């Protein structure tokens, strides 16, 4: 089966979803990503969904799961590039994606990840000191 | 109201659900639906096609271009001969799932469509019809 590629950029993993994913492909991405976070010790995950024309409850649940699992593995997930029509539709569908951090584009998403990691390092240092 | 001949698509695999999304999109564009309305009907179709596959054991969708009072629209009829739904009111509730879903497919697609119709008989199957007008 085809797979969605996962790129490593420093301490972050970058995923650009460019195809209309069928459900098994989405499940495979969730699993691959979890393994990659664990094996690389990545601190951040950036998922670019700007190519996605729709996000239904299955993809929504996948994004929520990825965010939750990465948090447990000490990494932050940011979803970037959601189209306005997709955001409007998601709300009407009833999906709140409360557990998912979002940013407008890749640049802002990376900035958000950097600040999150910095804050968390700060907290750790504080506790130690 | 005039109805052009409907096109029938099989829903047997998760790849078929992807094809359904693409075919609905092409028809929504042709009917002149705006971007948000396109997105809504495609999303609703994705939810209902997945239900047909996961709960109905597979089935079909008929896609029609419709016209009434000078308005154009898209009508989608999902049908399966699966186990049927025992309690439709419960199944329509947001958050209710008998599987591992989020329980938003039926309630959500009703909100995303202009018209929504559901009919189900235990042991015979389920039919859901949605319409989105321009
Ligand atoms: N075509 C169908 N055949 C049988 N049961 C169905 C069908 N569609 C929906 N259902 C039932 O309705 C419930 C709610 O569906 P839905 O709102 O799409 O949520 P989900 O798919 O997340 O379970 C399903 O869990 C299932 O029990
Ligand atoms: Mg469903």
mmCIF file of C-alpha atoms and ligand atoms in Angstrom:
data_model
loop_
_atom_site.group_PDB
_atom_site.id
_atom_site.type_symbol
_atom_site.label_atom_id
_atom_site.label_comp_id
_atom_site.label_asym_id
_atom_site.label_seq_id
_atom_site.Cartn_x
_atom_site.Cartn_y
_atom_site.Cartn_z
ATOM 1 C CA UNK A 1 0.000 0.000 0.000
ATOM 2 C CA UNK A 2 1.119 3.584 -0.663
ATOM 3 C CA UNK A 3 2.178 5.673 2.339
ATOM 4 C CA UNK A 4 2.139 9.383 3.168
ATOM 5 C CA UNK A 5 5.793 10.505 3.458
ATOM 6 C CA UNK A 6 7.077 11.891 6.770
ATOM 7 C CA UNK A 7 10.000 14.349 6.550
ATOM 8 C CA UNK A 8 12.374 15.095 9.428
ATOM 9 C CA UNK A 9 13.367 18.767 9.898
ATOM 10 C CA UNK A 10 15.628 19.124 12.900
ATOM 11 C CA UNK A 11 13.603 18.108 15.948
ATOM 12 C CA UNK A 12 10.324 18.286 14.017
ATOM 13 C CA UNK A 13 8.463 15.951 11.694
ATOM 14 C CA UNK A 14 6.692 17.431 8.687
ATOM 15 C CA UNK A 15 3.763 15.838 6.886
ATOM 16 C CA UNK A 16 2.142 17.365 3.840
ATOM 17 C CA UNK A 17 -1.053 15.575 2.948
ATOM 18 C CA UNK A 18 -1.427 15.990 -0.782
ATOM 19 C CA UNK A 19 -3.796 13.205 -1.724
ATOM 20 C CA UNK A 20 -7.424 12.505 -0.937
ATOM 21 C CA UNK A 21 -6.691 9.805 1.660
ATOM 22 C CA UNK A 22 -8.824 6.725 1.940
ATOM 23 C CA UNK A 23 -9.446 5.520 5.489
ATOM 24 C CA UNK A 24 -6.774 2.815 5.585
ATOM 25 C CA UNK A 25 -4.152 5.249 4.342
ATOM 26 C CA UNK A 26 -5.101 7.643 7.143
ATOM 27 C CA UNK A 27 -4.775 4.846 9.708
ATOM 28 C CA UNK A 28 -1.370 3.909 8.271
ATOM 29 C CA UNK A 29 -0.205 7.529 8.617
ATOM 30 C CA UNK A 30 -1.317 7.606 12.245
ATOM 31 C CA UNK A 31 0.669 4.452 12.954
ATOM 32 C CA UNK A 32 3.772 5.474 10.959
ATOM 33 C CA UNK A 33 3.851 8.855 12.634
ATOM 34 C CA UNK A 34 3.579 7.396 16.126
ATOM 35 C CA UNK A 35 6.517 5.088 15.389
ATOM 36 C CA UNK A 36 8.583 7.934 13.953
ATOM 37 C CA UNK A 37 7.993 10.191 16.966
ATOM 38 C CA UNK A 38 9.097 7.391 19.271
ATOM 39 C CA UNK A 39 12.148 6.398 17.206
ATOM 40 C CA UNK A 40 13.427 9.948 16.504
ATOM 41 C CA UNK A 41 12.471 11.645 19.767
ATOM 42 C CA UNK A 42 10.890 14.436 17.731
ATOM 43 C CA UNK A 43 9.552 17.354 19.799
ATOM 44 C CA UNK A 44 7.149 18.705 17.217
ATOM 45 C CA UNK A 45 4.871 17.482 14.452
ATOM 46 C CA UNK A 46 3.597 19.774 11.720
ATOM 47 C CA UNK A 47 0.756 18.557 9.505
ATOM 48 C CA UNK A 48 0.008 20.643 6.427
ATOM 49 C CA UNK A 49 -3.567 20.062 5.228
ATOM 50 C CA UNK A 50 -3.756 22.984 2.789
ATOM 51 C CA UNK A 51 -4.321 20.562 -0.108
ATOM 52 C CA UNK A 52 -7.283 18.881 1.566
ATOM 53 C CA UNK A 53 -10.633 19.824 0.040
ATOM 54 C CA UNK A 54 -12.568 18.273 2.887
ATOM 55 C CA UNK A 55 -11.990 17.017 6.422
ATOM 56 C CA UNK A 56 -14.667 14.591 7.529
ATOM 57 C CA UNK A 57 -15.127 12.944 10.924
ATOM 58 C CA UNK A 58 -12.652 10.184 10.091
ATOM 59 C CA UNK A 59 -9.799 12.543 9.187
ATOM 60 C CA UNK A 60 -10.825 14.769 12.085
ATOM 61 C CA UNK A 61 -10.511 11.855 14.471
ATOM 62 C CA UNK A 62 -7.130 10.974 12.941
ATOM 63 C CA UNK A 63 -5.842 14.523 13.605
ATOM 64 C CA UNK A 64 -7.187 14.380 17.161
ATOM 65 C CA UNK A 65 -5.559 10.980 17.756
ATOM 66 C CA UNK A 66 -2.206 12.118 16.382
ATOM 67 C CA UNK A 67 -2.286 15.198 18.623
ATOM 68 C CA UNK A 68 -3.160 13.108 21.683
ATOM 69 C CA UNK A 69 -0.587 10.366 21.037
ATOM 70 C CA UNK A 70 2.203 12.837 20.258
ATOM 71 C CA UNK A 71 1.463 14.667 23.507
ATOM 72 C CA UNK A 72 1.942 11.441 25.433
ATOM 73 C CA UNK A 73 5.256 10.972 23.596
ATOM 74 C CA UNK A 74 6.321 14.507 24.603
ATOM 75 C CA UNK A 75 5.855 16.101 21.182
ATOM 76 C CA UNK A 76 3.522 18.922 20.112
ATOM 77 C CA UNK A 77 1.343 18.684 17.011
ATOM 78 C CA UNK A 78 0.269 21.675 14.959
ATOM 79 C CA UNK A 79 -2.116 21.397 12.014
ATOM 80 C CA UNK A 80 -1.642 24.136 9.429
ATOM 81 C CA UNK A 81 -3.320 25.440 6.288
ATOM 82 C CA UNK A 82 -6.935 24.456 6.860
ATOM 83 C CA UNK A 83 -9.024 26.025 4.099
ATOM 84 C CA UNK A 84 -11.768 28.424 5.271
ATOM 85 C CA UNK A 85 -14.519 26.347 3.580
ATOM 86 C CA UNK A 86 -13.213 23.278 5.410
ATOM 87 C CA UNK A 87 -13.240 25.100 8.756
ATOM 88 C CA UNK A 88 -16.833 26.295 8.207
ATOM 89 C CA UNK A 89 -17.942 22.782 7.262
ATOM 90 C CA UNK A 90 -16.178 21.169 10.229
ATOM 91 C CA UNK A 91 -18.073 23.367 12.664
ATOM 92 C CA UNK A 92 -21.409 22.469 11.068
ATOM 93 C CA UNK A 93 -20.474 18.796 11.057
ATOM 94 C CA UNK A 94 -20.022 19.135 14.807
ATOM 95 C CA UNK A 95 -16.300 18.527 14.977
ATOM 96 C CA UNK A 96 -14.529 20.886 17.346
ATOM 97 C CA UNK A 97 -10.958 19.485 17.175
ATOM 98 C CA UNK A 98 -10.441 20.890 20.660
ATOM 99 C CA UNK A 99 -7.303 18.840 21.209
ATOM 100 C CA UNK A 100 -5.609 20.033 18.025
ATOM 101 C CA UNK A 101 -3.453 23.171 17.800
ATOM 102 C CA UNK A 102 -3.825 24.982 14.489
ATOM 103 C CA UNK A 103 -1.910 27.694 12.655
ATOM 104 C CA UNK A 104 -2.600 29.583 9.446
ATOM 105 C CA UNK A 105 0.419 28.362 7.482
ATOM 106 C CA UNK A 106 3.672 26.386 7.744
ATOM 107 C CA UNK A 107 5.733 29.409 8.826
ATOM 108 C CA UNK A 108 3.431 30.279 11.695
ATOM 109 C CA UNK A 109 3.110 26.612 12.598
ATOM 110 C CA UNK A 110 6.894 26.259 12.879
ATOM 111 C CA UNK A 111 7.062 29.429 14.981
ATOM 112 C CA UNK A 112 4.371 28.016 17.266
ATOM 113 C CA UNK A 113 6.263 24.738 17.652
ATOM 114 C CA UNK A 114 9.511 26.579 18.433
ATOM 115 C CA UNK A 115 7.851 28.715 21.106
ATOM 116 C CA UNK A 116 6.089 25.694 22.623
ATOM 117 C CA UNK A 117 9.314 23.697 22.847
ATOM 118 C CA UNK A 118 11.141 26.695 24.312
ATOM 119 C CA UNK A 119 8.437 27.225 26.937
ATOM 120 C CA UNK A 120 8.496 23.595 27.887
ATOM 121 C CA UNK A 121 12.265 23.575 28.199
ATOM 122 C CA UNK A 122 11.887 26.645 30.396
ATOM 123 C CA UNK A 123 9.431 24.835 32.632
ATOM 124 C CA UNK A 124 11.728 21.856 32.983
ATOM 125 C CA UNK A 125 14.684 24.087 33.906
ATOM 126 C CA UNK A 126 12.565 25.948 36.396
ATOM 127 C CA UNK A 127 11.532 22.716 38.079
ATOM 128 C CA UNK A 128 15.109 21.538 38.239
ATOM 129 C CA UNK A 129 16.321 24.845 39.715
ATOM 130 C CA UNK B 1 -38.887 19.388 -10.907
ATOM 131 C CA UNK B 2 -36.655 17.806 -13.481
ATOM 132 C CA UNK B 3 -34.206 15.081 -12.752
ATOM 133 C CA UNK B 4 -31.483 14.103 -15.130
ATOM 134 C CA UNK B 5 -30.693 10.444 -15.291
ATOM 135 C CA UNK B 6 -28.782 9.442 -12.167
ATOM 136 C CA UNK B 7 -25.357 7.833 -12.199
ATOM 137 C CA UNK B 8 -24.860 4.814 -9.957
ATOM 138 C CA UNK B 9 -21.615 4.133 -8.099
ATOM 139 C CA UNK B 10 -20.726 1.063 -6.072
ATOM 140 C CA UNK B 11 -19.401 1.506 -2.525
ATOM 141 C CA UNK B 12 -17.417 -1.585 -1.616
ATOM 142 C CA UNK B 13 -13.961 -0.357 -0.546
ATOM 143 C CA UNK B 14 -12.487 2.683 1.178
ATOM 144 C CA UNK B 15 -11.071 3.662 -2.242
ATOM 145 C CA UNK B 16 -14.684 3.767 -3.544
ATOM 146 C CA UNK B 17 -15.420 6.365 -0.846
ATOM 147 C CA UNK B 18 -12.632 8.529 -2.323
ATOM 148 C CA UNK B 19 -14.173 8.149 -5.797
ATOM 149 C CA UNK B 20 -17.587 9.123 -4.421
ATOM 150 C CA UNK B 21 -16.077 12.331 -2.990
ATOM 151 C CA UNK B 22 -14.486 13.208 -6.345
ATOM 152 C CA UNK B 23 -17.650 12.464 -8.347
ATOM 153 C CA UNK B 24 -19.807 14.503 -5.960
ATOM 154 C CA UNK B 25 -17.366 17.373 -6.235
ATOM 155 C CA UNK B 26 -17.546 17.339 -10.062
ATOM 156 C CA UNK B 27 -21.367 17.392 -9.924
ATOM 157 C CA UNK B 28 -21.489 20.138 -7.298
ATOM 158 C CA UNK B 29 -19.234 22.308 -9.463
ATOM 159 C CA UNK B 30 -21.391 21.592 -12.520
ATOM 160 C CA UNK B 31 -24.549 22.564 -10.611
ATOM 161 C CA UNK B 32 -22.915 25.907 -9.832
ATOM 162 C CA UNK B 33 -22.579 25.410 -6.069
ATOM 163 C CA UNK B 34 -20.198 27.801 -4.336
ATOM 164 C CA UNK B 35 -17.031 26.576 -2.652
ATOM 165 C CA UNK B 36 -18.539 26.288 0.834
ATOM 166 C CA UNK B 37 -21.629 24.460 -0.448
ATOM 167 C CA UNK B 38 -19.422 22.114 -2.472
ATOM 168 C CA UNK B 39 -17.377 21.375 0.619
ATOM 169 C CA UNK B 40 -20.528 20.705 2.652
ATOM 170 C CA UNK B 41 -22.081 18.236 0.221
ATOM 171 C CA UNK B 42 -18.779 16.426 -0.374
ATOM 172 C CA UNK B 43 -18.235 16.095 3.390
ATOM 173 C CA UNK B 44 -21.782 14.804 3.930
ATOM 174 C CA UNK B 45 -21.325 12.337 1.053
ATOM 175 C CA UNK B 46 -18.071 11.108 2.576
ATOM 176 C CA UNK B 47 -19.811 10.424 5.897
ATOM 177 C CA UNK B 48 -22.758 8.613 4.309
ATOM 178 C CA UNK B 49 -20.593 6.578 1.920
ATOM 179 C CA UNK B 50 -18.488 5.423 4.874
ATOM 180 C CA UNK B 51 -21.643 4.380 6.755
ATOM 181 C CA UNK B 52 -22.821 2.443 3.692
ATOM 182 C CA UNK B 53 -19.463 0.658 3.638
ATOM 183 C CA UNK B 54 -18.805 0.144 7.356
ATOM 184 C CA UNK B 55 -22.314 -0.529 8.673
ATOM 185 C CA UNK B 56 -24.332 -1.424 5.568
ATOM 186 C CA UNK B 57 -21.768 -3.947 4.321
ATOM 187 C CA UNK B 58 -21.417 -1.993 1.071
ATOM 188 C CA UNK B 59 -24.017 -0.611 -1.304
ATOM 189 C CA UNK B 60 -24.561 2.081 -3.896
ATOM 190 C CA UNK B 61 -25.003 5.800 -4.333
ATOM 191 C CA UNK B 62 -27.079 7.381 -7.085
ATOM 192 C CA UNK B 63 -26.010 10.917 -8.037
ATOM 193 C CA UNK B 64 -28.513 13.195 -9.757
ATOM 194 C CA UNK B 65 -28.377 16.704 -11.113
ATOM 195 C CA UNK B 66 -31.744 18.265 -10.266
ATOM 196 C CA UNK B 67 -33.548 21.486 -11.080
ATOM 197 C CA UNK B 68 -36.626 23.149 -9.577
ATOM 198 C CA UNK B 69 -37.960 26.705 -9.848
ATOM 199 C CA UNK B 70 -34.881 27.715 -11.781
ATOM 200 C CA UNK B 71 -32.553 26.404 -9.052
ATOM 201 C CA UNK B 72 -30.034 23.673 -9.642
ATOM 202 C CA UNK B 73 -28.823 21.157 -7.142
ATOM 203 C CA UNK B 74 -27.324 17.769 -6.442
ATOM 204 C CA UNK B 75 -29.212 14.831 -4.972
ATOM 205 C CA UNK B 76 -27.468 11.763 -3.554
ATOM 206 C CA UNK B 77 -29.212 8.515 -2.640
ATOM 207 C CA UNK B 78 -27.209 6.026 -0.562
ATOM 208 C CA UNK B 79 -28.622 2.552 -0.305
ATOM 209 C CA UNK B 80 -27.517 -0.724 1.224
ATOM 210 C CA UNK B 81 -29.035 -4.093 2.058
ATOM 211 C CA UNK B 82 -27.245 -4.413 5.368
ATOM 212 C CA UNK B 83 -28.641 -4.997 8.867
ATOM 213 C CA UNK B 84 -30.641 -1.750 9.005
ATOM 214 C CA UNK B 85 -30.901 0.657 11.944
ATOM 215 C CA UNK B 86 -33.023 -0.410 14.931
ATOM 216 C CA UNK B 87 -33.451 3.063 16.450
ATOM 217 C CA UNK B 88 -33.063 5.855 13.901
ATOM 218 C CA UNK B 89 -33.607 8.617 16.451
ATOM 219 C CA UNK B 90 -30.727 7.269 18.547
ATOM 220 C CA UNK B 91 -28.498 6.783 15.493
ATOM 221 C CA UNK B 92 -29.092 10.409 14.448
ATOM 222 C CA UNK B 93 -27.920 11.739 17.838
ATOM 223 C CA UNK B 94 -24.551 13.496 17.810
ATOM 224 C CA UNK B 95 -21.988 11.349 19.549
ATOM 225 C CA UNK B 96 -23.856 8.064 19.186
ATOM 226 C CA UNK B 97 -21.840 5.305 17.532
ATOM 227 C CA UNK B 98 -22.184 1.543 17.588
ATOM 228 C CA UNK B 99 -18.642 1.315 16.239
ATOM 229 C CA UNK B 100 -15.488 3.375 16.798
ATOM 230 C CA UNK B 101 -16.643 6.556 15.085
ATOM 231 C CA UNK B 102 -17.337 9.989 16.500
ATOM 232 C CA UNK B 103 -21.068 9.563 15.939
ATOM 233 C CA UNK B 104 -21.300 12.690 13.779
ATOM 234 C CA UNK B 105 -21.982 11.196 10.338
ATOM 235 C CA UNK B 106 -25.778 11.121 10.312
ATOM 236 C CA UNK B 107 -26.450 14.231 12.415
ATOM 237 C CA UNK B 108 -23.666 16.117 10.646
ATOM 238 C CA UNK B 109 -24.793 15.238 7.139
ATOM 239 C CA UNK B 110 -28.330 16.322 8.010
ATOM 240 C CA UNK B 111 -26.939 19.742 9.007
ATOM 241 C CA UNK B 112 -24.728 19.946 5.915
ATOM 242 C CA UNK B 113 -27.564 19.208 3.476
ATOM 243 C CA UNK B 114 -30.626 21.318 2.614
ATOM 244 C CA UNK B 115 -32.823 18.224 2.596
ATOM 245 C CA UNK B 116 -32.304 14.963 4.435
ATOM 246 C CA UNK B 117 -34.324 11.746 4.339
ATOM 247 C CA UNK B 118 -33.594 8.434 6.048
ATOM 248 C CA UNK B 119 -35.417 5.128 5.892
ATOM 249 C CA UNK B 120 -34.257 1.864 7.405
ATOM 250 C CA UNK B 121 -35.667 -1.574 8.095
ATOM 251 C CA UNK B 122 -34.053 -4.178 10.279
ATOM 252 C CA UNK B 123 -32.737 -7.024 8.179
ATOM 253 C CA UNK B 124 -33.506 -5.178 4.933
ATOM 254 C CA UNK B 125 -31.214 -2.195 4.747
ATOM 255 C CA UNK B 126 -30.892 1.558 4.878
ATOM 256 C CA UNK B 127 -31.548 4.419 2.478
ATOM 257 C CA UNK B 128 -30.382 7.993 3.023
ATOM 258 C CA UNK B 129 -31.140 10.817 0.585
ATOM 259 C CA UNK B 130 -29.527 14.264 0.773
ATOM 260 C CA UNK B 131 -29.969 17.316 -1.437
ATOM 261 C CA UNK B 132 -27.968 20.514 -1.648
ATOM 262 C CA UNK B 133 -29.300 23.417 -3.711
ATOM 263 C CA UNK B 134 -27.368 26.237 -5.296
HETATM 264 N N1 LIG C 1 -26.050 2.312 6.595
HETATM 265 C C1 LIG C 1 -26.164 1.955 7.882
HETATM 266 N N2 LIG C 1 -26.533 0.689 8.225
HETATM 267 C C2 LIG C 1 -26.649 0.303 9.524
HETATM 268 N N3 LIG C 1 -26.399 1.132 10.560
HETATM 269 C C3 LIG C 1 -26.023 2.392 10.298
HETATM 270 C C4 LIG C 1 -25.889 2.877 8.957
HETATM 271 N N4 LIG C 1 -25.508 4.172 9.015
HETATM 272 C C5 LIG C 1 -25.408 4.488 10.305
HETATM 273 N N5 LIG C 1 -25.714 3.424 11.097
HETATM 274 C C6 LIG C 1 -25.743 3.398 12.572
HETATM 275 O O1 LIG C 1 -25.837 4.724 13.048
HETATM 276 C C7 LIG C 1 -24.742 5.012 13.927
HETATM 277 C C8 LIG C 1 -24.348 6.475 13.838
HETATM 278 O O2 LIG C 1 -23.788 6.742 12.569
HETATM 279 P P1 LIG C 1 -22.863 8.034 12.384
HETATM 280 O O3 LIG C 1 -23.634 9.217 12.877
HETATM 281 O O4 LIG C 1 -22.378 8.071 10.993
HETATM 282 O O5 LIG C 1 -21.675 7.793 13.402
HETATM 283 P P2 LIG C 1 -20.434 6.762 13.315
HETATM 284 O O6 LIG C 1 -20.254 6.388 11.879
HETATM 285 O O7 LIG C 1 -19.287 7.546 13.855
HETATM 286 O O8 LIG C 1 -20.795 5.597 14.167
HETATM 287 C C9 LIG C 1 -23.665 4.028 13.529
HETATM 288 O O9 LIG C 1 -22.762 3.807 14.580
HETATM 289 C C10 LIG C 1 -24.495 2.801 13.175
HETATM 290 O O10 LIG C 1 -24.853 2.089 14.330
HETATM 291 MG MG1 LIG C 2 -20.513 7.424 10.194
#
